[in-house]
PDB file of N, CA and C in Angstrom:
ATOM      1  N   MET A   1      31.930 103.544 118.064  1.00  0.00           N
ATOM      2  CA  MET A   1      31.537 104.628 119.361  1.00  0.00           C
ATOM      3  C   MET A   1      32.798 105.271 119.796  1.00  0.00           C
ATOM      4  N   LEU A   2      32.856 106.532 119.787  1.00  0.00           N
ATOM      5  CA  LEU A   2      34.387 107.137 120.207  1.00  0.00           C
ATOM      6  C   LEU A   2      34.200 107.230 121.788  1.00  0.00           C
ATOM      7  N   ASN A   3      35.348 107.022 122.077  1.00  0.00           N
ATOM      8  CA  ASN A   3      36.054 107.033 123.634  1.00  0.00           C
ATOM      9  C   ASN A   3      35.805 108.453 124.203  1.00  0.00           C
ATOM     10  N   HIS A   4      35.887 108.472 125.161  1.00  0.00           N
ATOM     11  CA  HIS A   4      36.026 110.128 125.984  1.00  0.00           C
ATOM     12  C   HIS A   4      37.215 110.985 125.287  1.00  0.00           C
ATOM     13  N   GLN A   5      37.981 110.552 125.172  1.00  0.00           N
ATOM     14  CA  GLN A   5      39.160 111.327 124.836  1.00  0.00           C
ATOM     15  C   GLN A   5      38.691 112.125 123.708  1.00  0.00           C
ATOM     16  N   ASP A   6      38.406 110.758 122.461  1.00  0.00           N
ATOM     17  CA  ASP A   6      38.120 111.387 121.275  1.00  0.00           C
ATOM     18  C   ASP A   6      36.799 112.409 121.197  1.00  0.00           C
ATOM     19  N   LYS A   7      36.012 112.080 121.932  1.00  0.00           N
ATOM     20  CA  LYS A   7      34.638 113.164 122.329  1.00  0.00           C
ATOM     21  C   LYS A   7      35.358 114.441 122.366  1.00  0.00           C
ATOM     22  N   ARG A   8      36.404 114.416 123.461  1.00  0.00           N
ATOM     23  CA  ARG A   8      36.765 115.606 124.435  1.00  0.00           C
ATOM     24  C   ARG A   8      37.736 116.420 123.328  1.00  0.00           C
ATOM     25  N   ARG A   9      38.318 115.721 122.491  1.00  0.00           N
ATOM     26  CA  ARG A   9      39.315 116.023 120.989  1.00  0.00           C
ATOM     27  C   ARG A   9      38.602 116.635 120.204  1.00  0.00           C
ATOM     28  N   THR A  10      37.378 116.185 119.876  1.00  0.00           N
ATOM     29  CA  THR A  10      36.242 116.981 118.880  1.00  0.00           C
ATOM     30  C   THR A  10      36.074 118.197 118.927  1.00  0.00           C
ATOM     31  N   PHE A  11      35.031 118.031 120.428  1.00  0.00           N
ATOM     32  CA  PHE A  11      34.661 119.253 120.717  1.00  0.00           C
ATOM     33  C   PHE A  11      35.832 120.328 121.172  1.00  0.00           C
ATOM     34  N   GLN A  12      37.036 119.816 121.259  1.00  0.00           N
ATOM     35  CA  GLN A  12      37.847 121.027 121.670  1.00  0.00           C
ATOM     36  C   GLN A  12      38.545 121.659 119.826  1.00  0.00           C
ATOM     37  N   GLU A  13      38.367 120.512 118.781  1.00  0.00           N
ATOM     38  CA  GLU A  13      38.918 121.051 117.779  1.00  0.00           C
ATOM     39  C   GLU A  13      37.775 121.877 117.368  1.00  0.00           C
ATOM     40  N   ALA A  14      36.109 121.941 117.557  1.00  0.00           N
ATOM     41  CA  ALA A  14      35.249 122.742 117.344  1.00  0.00           C
ATOM     42  C   ALA A  14      35.408 124.263 117.862  1.00  0.00           C
ATOM     43  N   GLN A  15      35.920 123.865 119.451  1.00  0.00           N
ATOM     44  CA  GLN A  15      35.757 125.279 120.267  1.00  0.00           C
ATOM     45  C   GLN A  15      37.344 126.465 119.173  1.00  0.00           C
ATOM     46  N   GLN A  16      38.328 125.389 119.210  1.00  0.00           N
ATOM     47  CA  GLN A  16      39.499 126.369 118.359  1.00  0.00           C
ATOM     48  C   GLN A  16      39.225 126.709 117.193  1.00  0.00           C
ATOM     49  N   SER A  17      38.204 126.180 116.204  1.00  0.00           N
ATOM     50  CA  SER A  17      37.929 126.506 115.063  1.00  0.00           C
ATOM     51  C   SER A  17      36.901 128.033 115.324  1.00  0.00           C
ATOM     52  N   VAL A  18      36.171 127.833 116.366  1.00  0.00           N
ATOM     53  CA  VAL A  18      35.083 128.888 116.430  1.00  0.00           C
ATOM     54  C   VAL A  18      36.229 130.374 117.209  1.00  0.00           C
ATOM     55  N   LYS A  19      37.226 129.807 117.529  1.00  0.00           N
ATOM     56  CA  LYS A  19      37.883 131.206 118.159  1.00  0.00           C
ATOM     57  C   LYS A  19      39.143 131.870 116.901  1.00  0.00           C
ATOM     58  N   GLN A  20      39.009 130.471 115.997  1.00  0.00           N
ATOM     59  CA  GLN A  20      39.969 131.379 114.892  1.00  0.00           C
ATOM     60  C   GLN A  20      38.789 131.968 114.103  1.00  0.00           C
ATOM     61  N   VAL A  21      37.954 132.095 113.981  1.00  0.00           N
ATOM     62  CA  VAL A  21      36.423 132.874 113.367  1.00  0.00           C
ATOM     63  C   VAL A  21      36.553 134.385 114.092  1.00  0.00           C
ATOM     64  N   GLN A  22      36.674 133.847 115.334  1.00  0.00           N
ATOM     65  CA  GLN A  22      36.530 135.259 115.745  1.00  0.00           C
ATOM     66  C   GLN A  22      37.620 136.155 115.740  1.00  0.00           C
ATOM     67  N   ASP A  23      38.810 135.813 115.763  1.00  0.00           N
ATOM     68  CA  ASP A  23      40.242 136.241 115.373  1.00  0.00           C
ATOM     69  C   ASP A  23      40.117 136.641 114.024  1.00  0.00           C
ATOM     70  N   ALA A  24      39.791 135.880 113.296  1.00  0.00           N
ATOM     71  CA  ALA A  24      39.562 136.449 111.664  1.00  0.00           C
ATOM     72  C   ALA A  24      38.921 137.697 111.284  1.00  0.00           C
ATOM     73  N   TYR A  25      37.446 137.505 112.435  1.00  0.00           N
ATOM     74  CA  TYR A  25      36.583 138.564 112.501  1.00  0.00           C
ATOM     75  C   TYR A  25      37.866 140.288 113.232  1.00  0.00           C
ATOM     76  N   ASP A  26      37.817 139.648 114.084  1.00  0.00           N
ATOM     77  CA  ASP A  26      38.617 140.674 114.871  1.00  0.00           C
ATOM     78  C   ASP A  26      39.634 141.169 113.949  1.00  0.00           C
ATOM     79  N   ASP A  27      40.173 140.898 112.950  1.00  0.00           N
ATOM     80  CA  ASP A  27      41.184 141.181 112.167  1.00  0.00           C
ATOM     81  C   ASP A  27      40.955 141.775 110.897  1.00  0.00           C
ATOM     82  N   ILE A  28      39.512 141.881 110.813  1.00  0.00           N
ATOM     83  CA  ILE A  28      38.969 142.622 109.134  1.00  0.00           C
ATOM     84  C   ILE A  28      39.017 144.179 109.554  1.00  0.00           C
ATOM     85  N   ILE A  29      39.659 144.631 108.674  1.00  0.00           N
ATOM     86  CA  ILE A  29      39.612 146.295 108.356  1.00  0.00           C
ATOM     87  C   ILE A  29      38.847 146.891 107.030  1.00  0.00           C
ATOM     88  N   THR A  30      37.616 147.037 107.500  1.00  0.00           N
ATOM     89  CA  THR A  30      36.488 147.309 106.204  1.00  0.00           C
ATOM     90  C   THR A  30      37.120 148.046 105.223  1.00  0.00           C
ATOM     91  N   ASP A  31      37.738 149.156 105.639  1.00  0.00           N
ATOM     92  CA  ASP A  31      38.530 150.163 104.748  1.00  0.00           C
ATOM     93  C   ASP A  31      40.016 149.892 103.763  1.00  0.00           C
ATOM     94  N   SER A  32      40.455 148.579 104.379  1.00  0.00           N
ATOM     95  CA  SER A  32      41.521 148.450 103.963  1.00  0.00           C
ATOM     96  C   SER A  32      41.619 147.633 102.681  1.00  0.00           C
ATOM     97  N   PRO A  33      42.778 148.094 101.990  1.00  0.00           N
ATOM     98  CA  PRO A  33      43.202 147.197 100.309  1.00  0.00           C
ATOM     99  C   PRO A  33      42.679 145.960 100.238  1.00  0.00           C
ATOM    100  N   GLY A  34      43.082 144.988 101.527  1.00  0.00           N
ATOM    101  CA  GLY A  34      42.907 143.300 101.933  1.00  0.00           C
ATOM    102  C   GLY A  34      41.572 142.932 102.356  1.00  0.00           C
ATOM    103  N   TYR A  35      40.506 144.125 102.591  1.00  0.00           N
ATOM    104  CA  TYR A  35      39.277 143.797 103.068  1.00  0.00           C
ATOM    105  C   TYR A  35      38.672 142.050 102.215  1.00  0.00           C
ATOM    106  N   GLY A  36      38.917 142.192 101.006  1.00  0.00           N
ATOM    107  CA  GLY A  36      38.410 141.053 100.172  1.00  0.00           C
ATOM    108  C   GLY A  36      38.864 139.755 100.444  1.00  0.00           C
ATOM    109  N   HIS A  37      40.321 140.177 100.982  1.00  0.00           N
ATOM    110  CA  HIS A  37      41.119 138.555 101.434  1.00  0.00           C
ATOM    111  C   HIS A  37      40.603 138.263 102.594  1.00  0.00           C
ATOM    112  N   GLN A  38      40.426 139.230 103.495  1.00  0.00           N
ATOM    113  CA  GLN A  38      40.068 139.041 105.093  1.00  0.00           C
ATOM    114  C   GLN A  38      39.006 138.734 105.114  1.00  0.00           C
ATOM    115  N   LEU A  39      37.782 138.888 104.404  1.00  0.00           N
ATOM    116  CA  LEU A  39      36.272 138.880 104.605  1.00  0.00           C
ATOM    117  C   LEU A  39      36.470 137.122 103.507  1.00  0.00           C
ATOM    118  N   GLN A  40      37.329 136.406 102.650  1.00  0.00           N
ATOM    119  CA  GLN A  40      37.381 135.271 102.187  1.00  0.00           C
ATOM    120  C   GLN A  40      37.590 134.503 103.127  1.00  0.00           C
ATOM    121  N   HIS A  41      38.616 134.803 103.914  1.00  0.00           N
ATOM    122  CA  HIS A  41      39.660 134.165 104.696  1.00  0.00           C
ATOM    123  C   HIS A  41      38.363 133.781 106.046  1.00  0.00           C
ATOM    124  N   LEU A  42      37.599 134.694 106.512  1.00  0.00           N
ATOM    125  CA  LEU A  42      36.948 134.914 107.772  1.00  0.00           C
ATOM    126  C   LEU A  42      35.582 133.346 106.964  1.00  0.00           C
ATOM    127  N   LYS A  43      35.057 133.841 105.989  1.00  0.00           N
ATOM    128  CA  LYS A  43      34.400 132.986 105.326  1.00  0.00           C
ATOM    129  C   LYS A  43      34.878 131.651 105.468  1.00  0.00           C
ATOM    130  N   GLN A  44      36.243 131.491 104.697  1.00  0.00           N
ATOM    131  CA  GLN A  44      36.358 129.920 104.609  1.00  0.00           C
ATOM    132  C   GLN A  44      36.722 129.244 106.293  1.00  0.00           C
ATOM    133  N   GLU A  45      37.343 130.096 107.342  1.00  0.00           N
ATOM    134  CA  GLU A  45      37.047 129.810 108.898  1.00  0.00           C
ATOM    135  C   GLU A  45      35.659 129.451 109.419  1.00  0.00           C
ATOM    136  N   ALA A  46      34.698 130.251 109.027  1.00  0.00           N
ATOM    137  CA  ALA A  46      33.563 129.956 109.237  1.00  0.00           C
ATOM    138  C   ALA A  46      33.310 128.374 108.982  1.00  0.00           C
ATOM    139  N   ASN A  47      33.287 127.938 107.349  1.00  0.00           N
ATOM    140  CA  ASN A  47      32.568 127.357 106.883  1.00  0.00           C
ATOM    141  C   ASN A  47      33.283 125.684 107.966  1.00  0.00           C
ATOM    142  N   GLU A  48      35.082 125.953 107.893  1.00  0.00           N
ATOM    143  CA  GLU A  48      35.531 125.103 108.582  1.00  0.00           C
ATOM    144  C   GLU A  48      34.945 124.904 110.144  1.00  0.00           C
ATOM    145  N   ALA A  49      34.403 126.107 110.427  1.00  0.00           N
ATOM    146  CA  ALA A  49      34.380 125.840 111.806  1.00  0.00           C
ATOM    147  C   ALA A  49      32.878 124.957 112.073  1.00  0.00           C
ATOM    148  N   PHE A  50      31.956 125.364 111.036  1.00  0.00           N
ATOM    149  CA  PHE A  50      30.604 124.948 111.053  1.00  0.00           C
ATOM    150  C   PHE A  50      30.897 123.496 110.705  1.00  0.00           C
ATOM    151  N   GLN A  51      31.620 122.557 109.779  1.00  0.00           N
ATOM    152  CA  GLN A  51      31.925 121.550 110.036  1.00  0.00           C
ATOM    153  C   GLN A  51      32.459 120.817 111.133  1.00  0.00           C
ATOM    154  N   GLN A  52      33.223 121.412 111.760  1.00  0.00           N
ATOM    155  CA  GLN A  52      34.200 120.850 112.634  1.00  0.00           C
ATOM    156  C   GLN A  52      33.251 120.682 114.342  1.00  0.00           C
ATOM    157  N   ILE A  53      31.691 121.947 114.115  1.00  0.00           N
ATOM    158  CA  ILE A  53      30.905 121.916 115.418  1.00  0.00           C
ATOM    159  C   ILE A  53      30.056 120.378 114.659  1.00  0.00           C
ATOM    160  N   GLN A  54      29.385 120.598 113.307  1.00  0.00           N
ATOM    161  CA  GLN A  54      28.549 119.174 113.043  1.00  0.00           C
ATOM    162  C   GLN A  54      29.353 117.917 113.449  1.00  0.00           C
ATOM    163  N   THR A  55      30.638 117.904 113.237  1.00  0.00           N
ATOM    164  CA  THR A  55      31.582 116.735 113.694  1.00  0.00           C
ATOM    165  C   THR A  55      31.314 116.202 115.095  1.00  0.00           C
ATOM    166  N   ALA A  56      31.302 117.623 116.099  1.00  0.00           N
ATOM    167  CA  ALA A  56      31.496 117.353 117.630  1.00  0.00           C
ATOM    168  C   ALA A  56      29.929 117.226 117.817  1.00  0.00           C
ATOM    169  N   LEU A  57      28.920 117.378 117.426  1.00  0.00           N
ATOM    170  CA  LEU A  57      27.403 117.295 117.653  1.00  0.00           C
ATOM    171  C   LEU A  57      27.336 115.942 117.370  1.00  0.00           C
ATOM    172  N   GLY A  58      27.810 115.010 116.812  1.00  0.00           N
ATOM    173  CA  GLY A  58      27.632 113.745 116.590  1.00  0.00           C
ATOM    174  C   GLY A  58      28.092 112.778 117.971  1.00  0.00           C
ATOM    175  N   SER A  59      28.886 113.347 118.763  1.00  0.00           N
ATOM    176  CA  SER A  59      29.156 112.413 119.819  1.00  0.00           C
ATOM    177  C   SER A  59      29.149 113.369 120.840  1.00  0.00           C
ATOM    178  N   ALA A  60      28.224 114.540 121.093  1.00  0.00           N
ATOM    179  CA  ALA A  60      28.791 115.754 122.046  1.00  0.00           C
ATOM    180  C   ALA A  60      27.684 115.092 123.408  1.00  0.00           C
ATOM    181  N   SER A  61      28.276 115.665 124.601  1.00  0.00           N
ATOM    182  CA  SER A  61      27.519 115.486 125.637  1.00  0.00           C
ATOM    183  C   SER A  61      26.525 116.445 125.456  1.00  0.00           C
ATOM    184  N   GLU A  62      25.433 116.161 126.391  1.00  0.00           N
ATOM    185  CA  GLU A  62      24.145 117.706 126.285  1.00  0.00           C
ATOM    186  C   GLU A  62      24.600 118.510 126.839  1.00  0.00           C
ATOM    187  N   HIS A  63      25.126 118.716 127.616  1.00  0.00           N
ATOM    188  CA  HIS A  63      26.010 119.966 128.196  1.00  0.00           C
ATOM    189  C   HIS A  63      27.152 120.655 126.837  1.00  0.00           C
ATOM    190  N   GLN A  64      27.956 119.633 126.275  1.00  0.00           N
ATOM    191  CA  GLN A  64      28.727 119.982 125.246  1.00  0.00           C
ATOM    192  C   GLN A  64      27.514 120.449 123.645  1.00  0.00           C
ATOM    193  N   GLN A  65      26.779 119.597 123.960  1.00  0.00           N
ATOM    194  CA  GLN A  65      25.532 119.942 122.730  1.00  0.00           C
ATOM    195  C   GLN A  65      24.895 121.622 122.759  1.00  0.00           C
ATOM    196  N   LEU A  66      24.890 121.763 124.189  1.00  0.00           N
ATOM    197  CA  LEU A  66      24.406 123.235 124.204  1.00  0.00           C
ATOM    198  C   LEU A  66      25.775 124.472 123.917  1.00  0.00           C
ATOM    199  N   GLN A  67      26.807 124.246 124.213  1.00  0.00           N
ATOM    200  CA  GLN A  67      27.737 125.130 124.087  1.00  0.00           C
ATOM    201  C   GLN A  67      28.020 125.117 122.168  1.00  0.00           C
ATOM    202  N   LEU A  68      28.076 123.722 121.636  1.00  0.00           N
ATOM    203  CA  LEU A  68      28.093 123.699 120.080  1.00  0.00           C
ATOM    204  C   LEU A  68      26.939 124.470 119.515  1.00  0.00           C
ATOM    205  N   GLU A  69      25.794 123.965 119.943  1.00  0.00           N
ATOM    206  CA  GLU A  69      24.567 125.396 119.436  1.00  0.00           C
ATOM    207  C   GLU A  69      25.159 126.669 119.590  1.00  0.00           C
ATOM    208  N   GLN A  70      25.382 127.230 120.474  1.00  0.00           N
ATOM    209  CA  GLN A  70      25.555 128.186 120.839  1.00  0.00           C
ATOM    210  C   GLN A  70      27.059 128.863 119.847  1.00  0.00           C
ATOM    211  N   PHE A  71      28.148 127.947 119.944  1.00  0.00           N
ATOM    212  CA  PHE A  71      29.209 128.608 119.045  1.00  0.00           C
ATOM    213  C   PHE A  71      28.576 128.710 117.438  1.00  0.00           C
ATOM    214  N   GLN A  72      27.207 128.093 117.227  1.00  0.00           N
ATOM    215  CA  GLN A  72      26.720 127.876 115.526  1.00  0.00           C
ATOM    216  C   GLN A  72      26.239 129.317 115.670  1.00  0.00           C
ATOM    217  N   LYS A  73      25.653 130.004 116.755  1.00  0.00           N
ATOM    218  CA  LYS A  73      24.767 130.940 116.572  1.00  0.00           C
ATOM    219  C   LYS A  73      25.652 131.872 116.480  1.00  0.00           C
ATOM    220  N   ASP A  74      26.875 132.017 117.525  1.00  0.00           N
ATOM    221  CA  ASP A  74      28.003 133.056 117.277  1.00  0.00           C
ATOM    222  C   ASP A  74      28.355 133.444 115.805  1.00  0.00           C
ATOM    223  N   ILE A  75      28.761 132.141 115.672  1.00  0.00           N
ATOM    224  CA  ILE A  75      29.338 132.161 113.853  1.00  0.00           C
ATOM    225  C   ILE A  75      28.265 132.781 113.259  1.00  0.00           C
ATOM    226  N   SER A  76      27.124 132.265 113.236  1.00  0.00           N
ATOM    227  CA  SER A  76      25.835 132.632 112.594  1.00  0.00           C
ATOM    228  C   SER A  76      25.708 134.273 112.533  1.00  0.00           C
ATOM    229  N   SER A  77      25.963 134.630 113.675  1.00  0.00           N
ATOM    230  CA  SER A  77      25.794 136.241 114.407  1.00  0.00           C
ATOM    231  C   SER A  77      26.808 137.050 113.779  1.00  0.00           C
ATOM    232  N   ILE A  78      28.131 136.562 113.519  1.00  0.00           N
ATOM    233  CA  ILE A  78      29.467 137.403 113.206  1.00  0.00           C
ATOM    234  C   ILE A  78      28.773 137.532 111.102  1.00  0.00           C
ATOM    235  N   LEU A  79      28.575 136.103 110.605  1.00  0.00           N
ATOM    236  CA  LEU A  79      28.220 136.504 109.579  1.00  0.00           C
ATOM    237  C   LEU A  79      27.423 137.199 108.961  1.00  0.00           C
ATOM    238  N   SER A  80      26.170 137.355 109.764  1.00  0.00           N
ATOM    239  CA  SER A  80      25.077 138.397 109.678  1.00  0.00           C
ATOM    240  C   SER A  80      25.128 139.570 109.442  1.00  0.00           C
ATOM    241  N   GLU A  81      26.321 140.187 110.634  1.00  0.00           N
ATOM    242  CA  GLU A  81      26.801 141.523 111.095  1.00  0.00           C
ATOM    243  C   GLU A  81      27.808 141.775 109.445  1.00  0.00           C
ATOM    244  N   LEU A  82      28.369 141.013 109.281  1.00  0.00           N
ATOM    245  CA  LEU A  82      29.270 141.150 108.091  1.00  0.00           C
ATOM    246  C   LEU A  82      28.127 141.632 106.754  1.00  0.00           C
ATOM    247  N   ASN A  83      27.207 140.636 106.834  1.00  0.00           N
ATOM    248  CA  ASN A  83      26.430 140.797 105.590  1.00  0.00           C
ATOM    249  C   ASN A  83      25.440 142.323 105.606  1.00  0.00           C
ATOM    250  N   ALA A  84      25.321 142.662 106.519  1.00  0.00           N
ATOM    251  CA  ALA A  84      24.799 144.030 107.015  1.00  0.00           C
ATOM    252  C   ALA A  84      25.276 144.662 106.626  1.00  0.00           C
ATOM    253  N   GLU A  85      26.596 145.053 107.015  1.00  0.00           N
ATOM    254  CA  GLU A  85      27.761 145.914 106.492  1.00  0.00           C
ATOM    255  C   GLU A  85      28.001 146.043 105.166  1.00  0.00           C
ATOM    256  N   GLY A  86      27.778 144.939 104.466  1.00  0.00           N
ATOM    257  CA  GLY A  86      28.429 144.859 103.243  1.00  0.00           C
ATOM    258  C   GLY A  86      27.505 145.278 102.106  1.00  0.00           C
TER     259      GLY A  86
END
């Protein structure tokens, strides 16, 4: 059983991972020569964020679970938008 600090830490790590996904998405320039690399970086960040979220869901409070589920939806939305563009 995780203590309160561990639960908070796992939630904050998931939150930080989602921010990294959003930052990677904001940095993508679709008509740049580095687009493929940027896209790969974004997908890697998204995979890591999904893993962090899954870890955090295992010990999250009800309120945190709702936030984590929203994080998953936000990441999925970003990936869907990219797939629609590509």
